[in-house]
Amino acid sequence: MLRESSSPARGRALGTRWLGVGLAACVAVVTLGLAVTGRIGLYINPDAAWWAVSMSIVVLIGAIASCAVPVTGHTHHHAEHDAHAEGVEEPVPEPVPEPEPDELPRRSAPAVVATVVGGTVASAFVVCSLVLPPASLSAELALSRSSGGAPQLASSATLALASSGDTSAFGIGDWASVIATTTDPSSFVGDTATLTGFVGPGEGDDDFWLTRLVIVHCVIDAQAASVPVADAGWSDRFDVGQWVEVTGTFTQDSAGALVLEPVSVAAVSEPGDPYEY
Amino acid sequence: MRVTRERMRVTRERMRVTRDSAHAVAPRTVRVHSRGRGALIGAGIGVVVILGLFAIDAWAPSLFASPLPTRAQDGLTLGLSVLIESLPFVVLGLLLSIVVQVWVPAGLIERWMPRRAWARRAVLSLLGMFLPVCECGNVPLARGLLIRGFSVPETMTFLIAAPIVNPIVILTTHQAFGFDGGILVARLVGGYLIANLIGWLYSRHPDPDALLTERFRAECAHDDHLHGGRVRQSLELFVAELRAVMPALVLGSALAGAIQVIVPRDALLAIGANPVWSILAMMALAMTVALCSNVDAFFALSFASTFTPGSIVAFLIVGPLVDVKMLALLRTTFTTRALAGVVAIVLAAAFVIGVGVNLGG
């Protein structure tokens, strides 16, 4: 970088650094920023945060150290043929100080265009991540992801724990899997619960589905979990997507399925950790 | 091609000589002082830039309260979550790739190899177990193997096997699926068999070197582009490999997010339950989303509730081997014809394995 004399060569060197080390450093900064402000849970399971944080630190150390190395022919050369492959690359690729550069075939115009477009889109995405405030998934999308059933992750451990009678620490995900998998719903009748989630539409005006997204690793694997709440006329008081805190007791409905009979349903603002893990 | 091979050998010799003499001869030390200052200034610039990024990350968001439409914001959230989740694994792969390329002494890997062609391929396809590099890191590594003198079918076997028979991939696939539905086992065994099948088929090719592109053969002829000491080489590889991988990683993550937002779940659900169509749909998805094999299991998990296990296996086999990003990377080294053959074999084999899992399950 420091030894580059001609400006096209310097431009290429900067392009190489931005699209490689630069993008990685931005993502590392975003990761560390989220971790420091306690919002990493908006994107990945906080249990895995230590791993993301330590590798982000490695990226930043590597990025700083790599600035100490002037970009040489190797970097251009190497970056060129790798990127040629992915069709993403800076505009004027030409191995600078290599011997016999004319031996390397020139790249086609479409490949150059693909490179510029791909590089721009990738840069725009990363800059947006850096500049825009972190956000949770919208209720709208969460609801479209619920396939009606309980999350896949319903574990037998949950059920065993539930049968032992200790359901005090259960979240919506746990209750949803209990409701979906238990063979003896009556054993849960009378259990009390205080659950926070958002309002999802029920089958009619008599009940709504208290919904929350459950995440295993990162938000892309989020699955919606729901507990039915018997609350006639709910649609007059709440919009779909409104966060509520429900306190109540489980009972069986006419079909024998478990349903939460609320003592109170109160509108609340979205919690800082909108997902369950 | 024999000429090219010979030139490769000569180049390597020359490299070794240059490197040795560079260490011995004095003039190099004369420049050390000014270079040391340059390095400090460069690192200083790096620190300032990173601090600047932290400042932007801390203050810029307060300027935009709720700037994006819901759908775009969801796409960004999903894409960024994949990016944050996968970057650490890519960095790990990168570090290991640097260790293998720079710090493992020349000849160490070669000495452990058996002589017979099929045995060499069988071992090479397990090499991925000890070189836990993700699919993107494999391509530079495979090019290195070719330059070291491994044959084309051998290198291809490694390339196809390593993204799947890989400790990180095994770990993440196990984390995502456990041993449910035989998905983990089918993925590993399937990947291993496909790699050896491809290696065997191409070893019967009359002129395997013709499978390489002119460009790569030309590059082999003057592949003396690593300069200076090992630390310096490592940093250069760090810059170059990130440059090769990051744009594809970001685009892949963004695309994965976009697909989740744009493609209606209902459409996928309709396909997902059919034992044959679900496999074809998931193979098409695998080729287009281009996720890193280290993290694709997490992605596949989001489909596990709606798609057949066989289709998940097909997704997990096809994705690491012949997705668009991987094909683009491979195209640097292999001809289009050779790759078309590989794609056909992988798709056919993955389909058969997928159907097998669906019937068996």
Tab-separated table of N, CA and C in Angstrom, chain A residues 112-244:
chain	number	residue	atom	x	y	z
A	112	VAL	N	-16.057	-8.472	-15.843
A	112	VAL	CA	-15.707	-7.228	-15.162
A	112	VAL	C	-16.973	-6.575	-14.599
A	113	VAL	N	-18.043	-6.568	-15.418
A	113	VAL	CA	-19.304	-5.974	-14.960
A	113	VAL	C	-19.823	-6.724	-13.742
A	114	ALA	N	-19.802	-8.061	-13.812
A	114	ALA	CA	-20.276	-8.878	-12.695
A	114	ALA	C	-19.481	-8.553	-11.441
A	115	THR	N	-18.190	-8.355	-11.622
A	115	THR	CA	-17.311	-8.013	-10.506
A	115	THR	C	-17.710	-6.710	-9.849
A	116	VAL	N	-17.922	-5.694	-10.685
A	116	VAL	CA	-18.245	-4.369	-10.152
A	116	VAL	C	-19.602	-4.418	-9.446
A	117	VAL	N	-20.585	-5.052	-10.094
A	117	VAL	CA	-21.918	-5.125	-9.498
A	117	VAL	C	-21.870	-5.911	-8.185
A	118	GLY	N	-21.240	-7.088	-8.229
A	118	GLY	CA	-21.154	-7.916	-7.028
A	118	GLY	C	-20.439	-7.200	-5.900
A	119	GLY	N	-19.334	-6.549	-6.220
A	119	GLY	CA	-18.573	-5.826	-5.210
A	119	GLY	C	-19.395	-4.693	-4.614
A	120	THR	N	-20.155	-3.993	-5.470
A	120	THR	CA	-20.969	-2.882	-4.987
A	120	THR	C	-22.076	-3.373	-4.072
A	121	VAL	N	-22.764	-4.452	-4.499
A	121	VAL	CA	-23.863	-4.982	-3.676
A	121	VAL	C	-23.330	-5.448	-2.322
A	122	ALA	N	-22.216	-6.188	-2.353
A	122	ALA	CA	-21.643	-6.689	-1.100
A	122	ALA	C	-21.251	-5.521	-0.198
A	123	SER	N	-20.643	-4.476	-0.780
A	123	SER	CA	-20.242	-3.320	0.016
A	123	SER	C	-21.465	-2.634	0.603
A	124	ALA	N	-22.511	-2.459	-0.229
A	124	ALA	CA	-23.716	-1.780	0.231
A	124	ALA	C	-24.326	-2.536	1.399
A	125	PHE	N	-24.367	-3.859	1.287
A	125	PHE	CA	-24.966	-4.677	2.344
A	125	PHE	C	-24.208	-4.492	3.656
A	126	VAL	N	-22.874	-4.549	3.556
A	126	VAL	CA	-22.068	-4.442	4.779
A	126	VAL	C	-22.158	-3.045	5.369
A	127	VAL	N	-22.157	-2.016	4.512
A	127	VAL	CA	-22.264	-0.644	5.021
A	127	VAL	C	-23.617	-0.440	5.707
A	128	CYS	N	-24.689	-0.982	5.112
A	128	CYS	CA	-26.013	-0.900	5.755
A	128	CYS	C	-25.964	-1.536	7.143
A	129	SER	N	-25.330	-2.701	7.240
A	129	SER	CA	-25.240	-3.382	8.540
A	129	SER	C	-24.537	-2.500	9.563
A	130	LEU	N	-23.551	-1.757	9.071
A	130	LEU	CA	-22.737	-0.935	9.974
A	130	LEU	C	-23.499	0.316	10.407
A	131	VAL	N	-24.233	0.912	9.452
A	131	VAL	CA	-24.798	2.241	9.669
A	131	VAL	C	-26.205	2.189	10.258
A	132	LEU	N	-26.980	1.173	9.894
A	132	LEU	CA	-28.370	1.118	10.350
A	132	LEU	C	-28.445	0.471	11.732
A	133	PRO	N	-29.462	0.871	12.508
A	133	PRO	CA	-29.598	0.271	13.841
A	133	PRO	C	-29.982	-1.198	13.736
A	134	PRO	N	-29.530	-2.025	14.683
A	134	PRO	CA	-29.915	-3.435	14.665
A	134	PRO	C	-31.414	-3.577	14.876
A	135	ALA	N	-31.987	-4.611	14.290
A	135	ALA	CA	-33.437	-4.762	14.369
A	135	ALA	C	-33.795	-6.232	14.552
A	136	SER	N	-34.953	-6.470	15.156
A	136	SER	CA	-35.451	-7.838	15.255
A	136	SER	C	-36.361	-8.107	14.063
A	137	LEU	N	-36.663	-9.371	13.828
A	137	LEU	CA	-37.565	-9.718	12.733
A	137	LEU	C	-38.957	-9.176	13.012
A	138	SER	N	-39.650	-8.783	11.949
A	138	SER	CA	-41.005	-8.263	12.123
A	138	SER	C	-41.961	-9.398	12.459
A	139	ALA	N	-43.027	-9.054	13.171
A	139	ALA	CA	-44.038	-10.042	13.532
A	139	ALA	C	-44.674	-10.645	12.284
A	140	GLU	N	-44.802	-9.778	11.287
A	140	GLU	CA	-45.373	-10.198	10.007
A	140	GLU	C	-44.620	-11.406	9.439
A	141	LEU	N	-43.291	-11.271	9.391
A	141	LEU	CA	-42.474	-12.354	8.839
A	141	LEU	C	-42.508	-13.566	9.765
A	142	ALA	N	-42.457	-13.283	11.065
A	142	ALA	CA	-42.474	-14.378	12.037
A	142	ALA	C	-43.728	-15.230	11.837
A	143	LEU	N	-44.856	-14.569	11.631
A	143	LEU	CA	-46.111	-15.315	11.476
A	143	LEU	C	-46.117	-16.107	10.184
A	144	SER	N	-45.526	-15.542	9.125
A	144	SER	CA	-45.528	-16.267	7.859
A	144	SER	C	-44.611	-17.485	7.940
A	145	ARG	N	-43.728	-17.481	8.918
A	145	ARG	CA	-42.824	-18.618	9.078
A	145	ARG	C	-43.423	-19.727	9.919
A	146	SER	N	-44.513	-19.433	10.614
A	146	SER	CA	-45.056	-20.489	11.464
A	146	SER	C	-45.837	-21.443	10.584
A	147	SER	N	-45.458	-22.691	10.637
A	147	SER	CA	-46.098	-23.669	9.760
A	147	SER	C	-47.287	-24.308	10.458
A	148	GLY	N	-47.724	-23.714	11.559
A	148	GLY	CA	-48.882	-24.249	12.255
A	148	GLY	C	-48.482	-25.209	13.347
A	149	GLY	N	-47.467	-26.012	13.086
A	149	GLY	CA	-47.042	-26.996	14.084
A	149	GLY	C	-46.123	-26.377	15.114
A	150	ALA	N	-45.724	-27.196	16.071
A	150	ALA	CA	-44.769	-26.743	17.070
A	150	ALA	C	-43.392	-26.741	16.434
A	151	PRO	N	-42.432	-26.026	17.010
A	151	PRO	CA	-41.082	-26.075	16.463
A	151	PRO	C	-40.556	-27.502	16.475
A	152	GLN	N	-39.743	-27.789	15.464
A	152	GLN	CA	-39.056	-29.061	15.327
A	152	GLN	C	-38.308	-29.485	16.578
A	153	LEU	N	-37.916	-28.431	17.334
A	153	LEU	CA	-36.901	-28.650	18.358
A	153	LEU	C	-37.488	-29.239	19.612
A	154	ALA	N	-38.788	-29.522	19.573
A	154	ALA	CA	-39.417	-30.096	20.743
A	154	ALA	C	-38.595	-31.282	21.212
A	155	SER	N	-38.050	-31.174	22.388
A	155	SER	CA	-37.175	-32.244	22.840
A	155	SER	C	-37.862	-33.084	23.899
A	156	SER	N	-37.447	-34.332	23.980
A	156	SER	CA	-38.033	-35.190	24.993
A	156	SER	C	-37.636	-34.704	26.381
A	157	ALA	N	-36.494	-33.993	26.447
A	157	ALA	CA	-36.058	-33.449	27.731
A	157	ALA	C	-37.079	-32.446	28.254
A	158	THR	N	-37.593	-31.624	27.330
A	158	THR	CA	-38.605	-30.649	27.725
A	158	THR	C	-39.806	-31.349	28.327
A	159	LEU	N	-40.228	-32.409	27.628
A	159	LEU	CA	-41.419	-33.118	28.059
A	159	LEU	C	-41.198	-33.802	29.413
A	160	ALA	N	-40.001	-34.392	29.560
A	160	ALA	CA	-39.687	-35.056	30.821
A	160	ALA	C	-39.722	-34.052	31.973
A	161	LEU	N	-39.117	-32.887	31.710
A	161	LEU	CA	-39.086	-31.830	32.713
A	161	LEU	C	-40.508	-31.388	33.042
A	162	ALA	N	-41.308	-31.259	31.968
A	162	ALA	CA	-42.678	-30.798	32.159
A	162	ALA	C	-43.463	-31.793	33.002
A	163	SER	N	-43.289	-33.083	32.719
A	163	SER	CA	-44.040	-34.105	33.439
A	163	SER	C	-43.653	-34.146	34.912
A	164	SER	N	-42.399	-33.761	35.195
A	164	SER	CA	-41.953	-33.777	36.585
A	164	SER	C	-42.612	-32.658	37.374
A	165	GLY	N	-43.257	-31.763	36.669
A	165	GLY	CA	-44.064	-30.774	37.369
A	165	GLY	C	-43.463	-29.391	37.452
A	166	ASP	N	-42.174	-29.248	37.097
A	166	ASP	CA	-41.571	-27.927	37.210
A	166	ASP	C	-41.666	-27.180	35.891
A	167	THR	N	-42.705	-26.407	35.704
A	167	THR	CA	-42.873	-25.670	34.457
A	167	THR	C	-42.709	-24.172	34.678
A	168	SER	N	-42.174	-23.802	35.851
A	168	SER	CA	-42.137	-22.377	36.187
A	168	SER	C	-41.236	-21.582	35.240
A	169	ALA	N	-40.148	-22.237	34.735
A	169	ALA	CA	-39.207	-21.494	33.895
A	169	ALA	C	-39.534	-21.635	32.411
A	170	PHE	N	-40.679	-22.243	32.096
A	170	PHE	CA	-40.991	-22.500	30.694
A	170	PHE	C	-41.308	-21.221	29.927
A	171	GLY	N	-40.773	-21.149	28.701
A	171	GLY	CA	-41.134	-20.069	27.801
A	171	GLY	C	-42.180	-20.565	26.819
A	172	ILE	N	-42.474	-19.718	25.860
A	172	ILE	CA	-43.495	-20.087	24.874
A	172	ILE	C	-43.043	-21.300	24.064
A	173	GLY	N	-41.751	-21.344	23.716
A	173	GLY	CA	-41.236	-22.478	22.943
A	173	GLY	C	-41.431	-23.792	23.675
A	174	ASP	N	-41.138	-23.797	24.988
A	174	ASP	CA	-41.293	-25.015	25.783
A	174	ASP	C	-42.756	-25.440	25.852
A	175	TRP	N	-43.615	-24.455	26.132
A	175	TRP	CA	-45.041	-24.788	26.238
A	175	TRP	C	-45.594	-25.275	24.901
A	176	ALA	N	-45.158	-24.639	23.801
A	176	ALA	CA	-45.663	-25.045	22.488
A	176	ALA	C	-45.287	-26.491	22.207
A	177	SER	N	-44.059	-26.879	22.587
A	177	SER	CA	-43.670	-28.259	22.300
A	177	SER	C	-44.383	-29.224	23.240
A	178	VAL	N	-44.626	-28.808	24.473
A	178	VAL	CA	-45.393	-29.657	25.388
A	178	VAL	C	-46.795	-29.891	24.834
A	179	ILE	N	-47.428	-28.795	24.408
A	179	ILE	CA	-48.802	-28.899	23.907
A	179	ILE	C	-48.856	-29.801	22.682
A	180	ALA	N	-47.814	-29.707	21.829
A	180	ALA	CA	-47.834	-30.480	20.592
A	180	ALA	C	-47.514	-31.949	20.827
A	181	THR	N	-46.716	-32.254	21.860
A	181	THR	CA	-46.216	-33.622	21.960
A	181	THR	C	-46.797	-34.428	23.113
A	182	THR	N	-47.415	-33.775	24.093
A	182	THR	CA	-47.857	-34.541	25.248
A	182	THR	C	-48.998	-35.495	24.879
A	183	THR	N	-48.972	-36.632	25.498
A	183	THR	CA	-50.061	-37.584	25.258
A	183	THR	C	-51.097	-37.496	26.368
A	184	ASP	N	-50.788	-36.685	27.389
A	184	ASP	CA	-51.688	-36.593	28.531
A	184	ASP	C	-51.903	-35.125	28.909
A	185	PRO	N	-52.698	-34.404	28.094
A	185	PRO	CA	-52.860	-32.969	28.331
A	185	PRO	C	-53.433	-32.669	29.723
A	186	SER	N	-54.231	-33.588	30.223
A	186	SER	CA	-54.924	-33.274	31.481
A	186	SER	C	-53.932	-33.084	32.636
A	187	SER	N	-52.735	-33.681	32.510
A	187	SER	CA	-51.766	-33.538	33.596
A	187	SER	C	-51.247	-32.110	33.718
A	188	PHE	N	-51.476	-31.298	32.703
A	188	PHE	CA	-50.992	-29.911	32.778
A	188	PHE	C	-52.105	-28.931	33.150
A	189	VAL	N	-53.307	-29.416	33.237
A	189	VAL	CA	-54.422	-28.532	33.589
A	189	VAL	C	-54.177	-27.989	34.988
A	190	GLY	N	-54.296	-26.669	35.131
A	190	GLY	CA	-54.081	-26.051	36.427
A	190	GLY	C	-52.708	-25.431	36.579
A	191	ASP	N	-51.760	-25.780	35.660
A	191	ASP	CA	-50.448	-25.124	35.723
A	191	ASP	C	-50.611	-23.646	35.379
A	192	THR	N	-49.903	-22.816	36.124
A	192	THR	CA	-49.975	-21.388	35.821
A	192	THR	C	-48.740	-20.967	35.041
A	193	ALA	N	-48.886	-19.892	34.275
A	193	ALA	CA	-47.760	-19.406	33.484
A	193	ALA	C	-47.893	-17.912	33.262
A	194	THR	N	-46.742	-17.240	33.203
A	194	THR	CA	-46.700	-15.840	32.781
A	194	THR	C	-45.801	-15.787	31.564
A	195	LEU	N	-46.388	-15.488	30.425
A	195	LEU	CA	-45.649	-15.565	29.160
A	195	LEU	C	-45.711	-14.227	28.416
A	196	THR	N	-44.585	-13.889	27.777
A	196	THR	CA	-44.551	-12.669	26.974
A	196	THR	C	-44.303	-13.043	25.523
A	197	GLY	N	-45.138	-12.517	24.652
A	197	GLY	CA	-44.972	-12.778	23.227
A	197	GLY	C	-45.802	-11.779	22.464
A	198	PHE	N	-45.935	-11.989	21.152
A	198	PHE	CA	-46.806	-11.075	20.417
A	198	PHE	C	-48.057	-11.805	19.957
A	199	VAL	N	-49.071	-11.017	19.622
A	199	VAL	CA	-50.380	-11.566	19.296
A	199	VAL	C	-50.384	-12.077	17.865
A	200	GLY	N	-50.719	-13.348	17.709
A	200	GLY	CA	-50.921	-13.916	16.388
A	200	GLY	C	-52.377	-14.304	16.245
A	201	PRO	N	-52.920	-14.211	15.039
A	201	PRO	CA	-54.348	-14.472	14.865
A	201	PRO	C	-54.719	-15.918	15.176
A	202	GLY	N	-55.814	-16.134	15.903
A	202	GLY	CA	-56.317	-17.470	16.165
A	202	GLY	C	-57.320	-17.855	15.089
A	203	GLU	N	-58.054	-18.912	15.366
A	203	GLU	CA	-59.011	-19.345	14.356
A	203	GLU	C	-60.236	-18.435	14.302
A	204	GLY	N	-60.581	-17.848	15.429
A	204	GLY	CA	-61.731	-16.944	15.430
A	204	GLY	C	-61.479	-15.795	16.371
A	205	ASP	N	-62.512	-15.212	16.879
A	205	ASP	CA	-62.349	-14.082	17.781
A	205	ASP	C	-62.279	-14.551	19.230
A	206	ASP	N	-62.371	-15.881	19.443
A	206	ASP	CA	-62.412	-16.388	20.813
A	206	ASP	C	-61.027	-16.615	21.389
A	207	ASP	N	-60.057	-16.865	20.558
A	207	ASP	CA	-58.704	-17.046	21.092
A	207	ASP	C	-57.655	-16.485	20.125
A	208	PHE	N	-56.481	-16.159	20.649
A	208	PHE	CA	-55.362	-15.764	19.789
A	208	PHE	C	-54.165	-16.635	20.138
A	209	TRP	N	-53.175	-16.625	19.263
A	209	TRP	CA	-51.966	-17.413	19.498
A	209	TRP	C	-50.876	-16.488	20.001
A	210	LEU	N	-50.445	-16.724	21.223
A	210	LEU	CA	-49.332	-15.964	21.783
A	210	LEU	C	-48.048	-16.544	21.186
A	211	THR	N	-47.333	-15.713	20.414
A	211	THR	CA	-46.278	-16.241	19.546
A	211	THR	C	-44.907	-15.642	19.878
A	212	ARG	N	-43.891	-16.438	19.680
A	212	ARG	CA	-42.534	-15.947	19.835
A	212	ARG	C	-41.621	-16.772	18.931
A	213	LEU	N	-40.549	-16.169	18.439
A	213	LEU	CA	-39.615	-16.907	17.592
A	213	LEU	C	-38.586	-17.625	18.456
A	214	VAL	N	-38.297	-18.877	18.095
A	214	VAL	CA	-37.310	-19.673	18.812
A	214	VAL	C	-36.121	-19.886	17.877
A	215	ILE	N	-34.927	-19.655	18.411
A	215	ILE	CA	-33.716	-19.688	17.583
A	215	ILE	C	-32.746	-20.734	18.110
A	216	VAL	N	-32.149	-21.492	17.200
A	216	VAL	CA	-31.116	-22.446	17.608
A	216	VAL	C	-29.734	-21.809	17.477
A	217	HIS	N	-29.414	-21.324	16.274
A	217	HIS	CA	-28.077	-20.775	16.048
A	217	HIS	C	-28.124	-19.302	15.680
A	218	CYS	N	-28.828	-19.004	14.580
A	218	CYS	CA	-28.957	-17.599	14.229
A	218	CYS	C	-30.359	-17.380	13.678
A	219	VAL	N	-30.665	-16.107	13.442
A	219	VAL	CA	-32.060	-15.740	13.171
A	219	VAL	C	-32.626	-16.471	11.958
A	220	ILE	N	-31.762	-16.885	11.029
A	220	ILE	CA	-32.296	-17.493	9.811
A	220	ILE	C	-32.946	-18.848	10.101
A	221	ASP	N	-32.595	-19.478	11.208
A	221	ASP	CA	-33.277	-20.737	11.512
A	221	ASP	C	-34.457	-20.533	12.471
A	222	ALA	N	-34.866	-19.286	12.657
A	222	ALA	CA	-35.957	-18.986	13.600
A	222	ALA	C	-37.239	-19.711	13.221
A	223	GLN	N	-37.882	-20.278	14.228
A	223	GLN	CA	-39.169	-20.922	14.014
A	223	GLN	C	-40.168	-20.332	14.998
A	224	ALA	N	-41.386	-20.114	14.520
A	224	ALA	CA	-42.391	-19.514	15.390
A	224	ALA	C	-42.986	-20.586	16.298
A	225	ALA	N	-43.124	-20.255	17.584
A	225	ALA	CA	-43.781	-21.144	18.540
A	225	ALA	C	-44.972	-20.392	19.114
A	226	SER	N	-46.085	-21.085	19.290
A	226	SER	CA	-47.293	-20.404	19.739
A	226	SER	C	-48.019	-21.179	20.818
A	227	VAL	N	-48.642	-20.433	21.710
A	227	VAL	CA	-49.509	-21.019	22.739
A	227	VAL	C	-50.891	-20.389	22.569
A	228	PRO	N	-51.955	-21.197	22.477
A	228	PRO	CA	-53.290	-20.616	22.318
A	228	PRO	C	-53.762	-19.959	23.616
A	229	VAL	N	-54.339	-18.765	23.512
A	229	VAL	CA	-54.858	-18.046	24.674
A	229	VAL	C	-56.346	-17.802	24.447
A	230	ALA	N	-57.178	-18.306	25.366
A	230	ALA	CA	-58.630	-18.129	25.232
A	230	ALA	C	-58.992	-16.749	25.752
A	231	ASP	N	-59.240	-15.834	24.832
A	231	ASP	CA	-59.512	-14.454	25.220
A	231	ASP	C	-60.524	-13.884	24.229
A	232	ALA	N	-61.811	-14.065	24.522
A	232	ALA	CA	-62.861	-13.636	23.599
A	232	ALA	C	-62.782	-12.128	23.374
A	233	GLY	N	-62.914	-11.734	22.137
A	233	GLY	CA	-62.902	-10.312	21.803
A	233	GLY	C	-61.527	-9.676	21.812
A	234	TRP	N	-60.486	-10.494	21.708
A	234	TRP	CA	-59.127	-9.937	21.763
A	234	TRP	C	-58.860	-8.954	20.629
A	235	SER	N	-59.480	-9.204	19.478
A	235	SER	CA	-59.149	-8.387	18.310
A	235	SER	C	-59.625	-6.944	18.474
A	236	ASP	N	-60.562	-6.709	19.419
A	236	ASP	CA	-60.971	-5.327	19.660
A	236	ASP	C	-59.907	-4.560	20.445
A	237	ARG	N	-59.133	-5.311	21.216
A	237	ARG	CA	-58.173	-4.639	22.100
A	237	ARG	C	-56.750	-4.645	21.553
A	238	PHE	N	-56.397	-5.669	20.755
A	238	PHE	CA	-55.004	-5.763	20.297
A	238	PHE	C	-54.932	-5.941	18.788
A	239	ASP	N	-53.926	-5.321	18.196
A	239	ASP	CA	-53.612	-5.595	16.797
A	239	ASP	C	-52.736	-6.837	16.743
A	240	VAL	N	-52.787	-7.512	15.602
A	240	VAL	CA	-51.853	-8.617	15.394
A	240	VAL	C	-50.433	-8.046	15.381
A	241	GLY	N	-49.533	-8.673	16.126
A	241	GLY	CA	-48.156	-8.188	16.195
A	241	GLY	C	-47.877	-7.403	17.469
A	242	GLN	N	-48.917	-7.034	18.221
A	242	GLN	CA	-48.731	-6.317	19.489
A	242	GLN	C	-48.116	-7.248	20.532
A	243	TRP	N	-47.080	-6.761	21.231
A	243	TRP	CA	-46.487	-7.562	22.294
A	243	TRP	C	-47.360	-7.484	23.534
A	244	VAL	N	-47.599	-8.637	24.153
A	244	VAL	CA	-48.442	-8.682	25.358
A	244	VAL	C	-47.808	-9.607	26.390
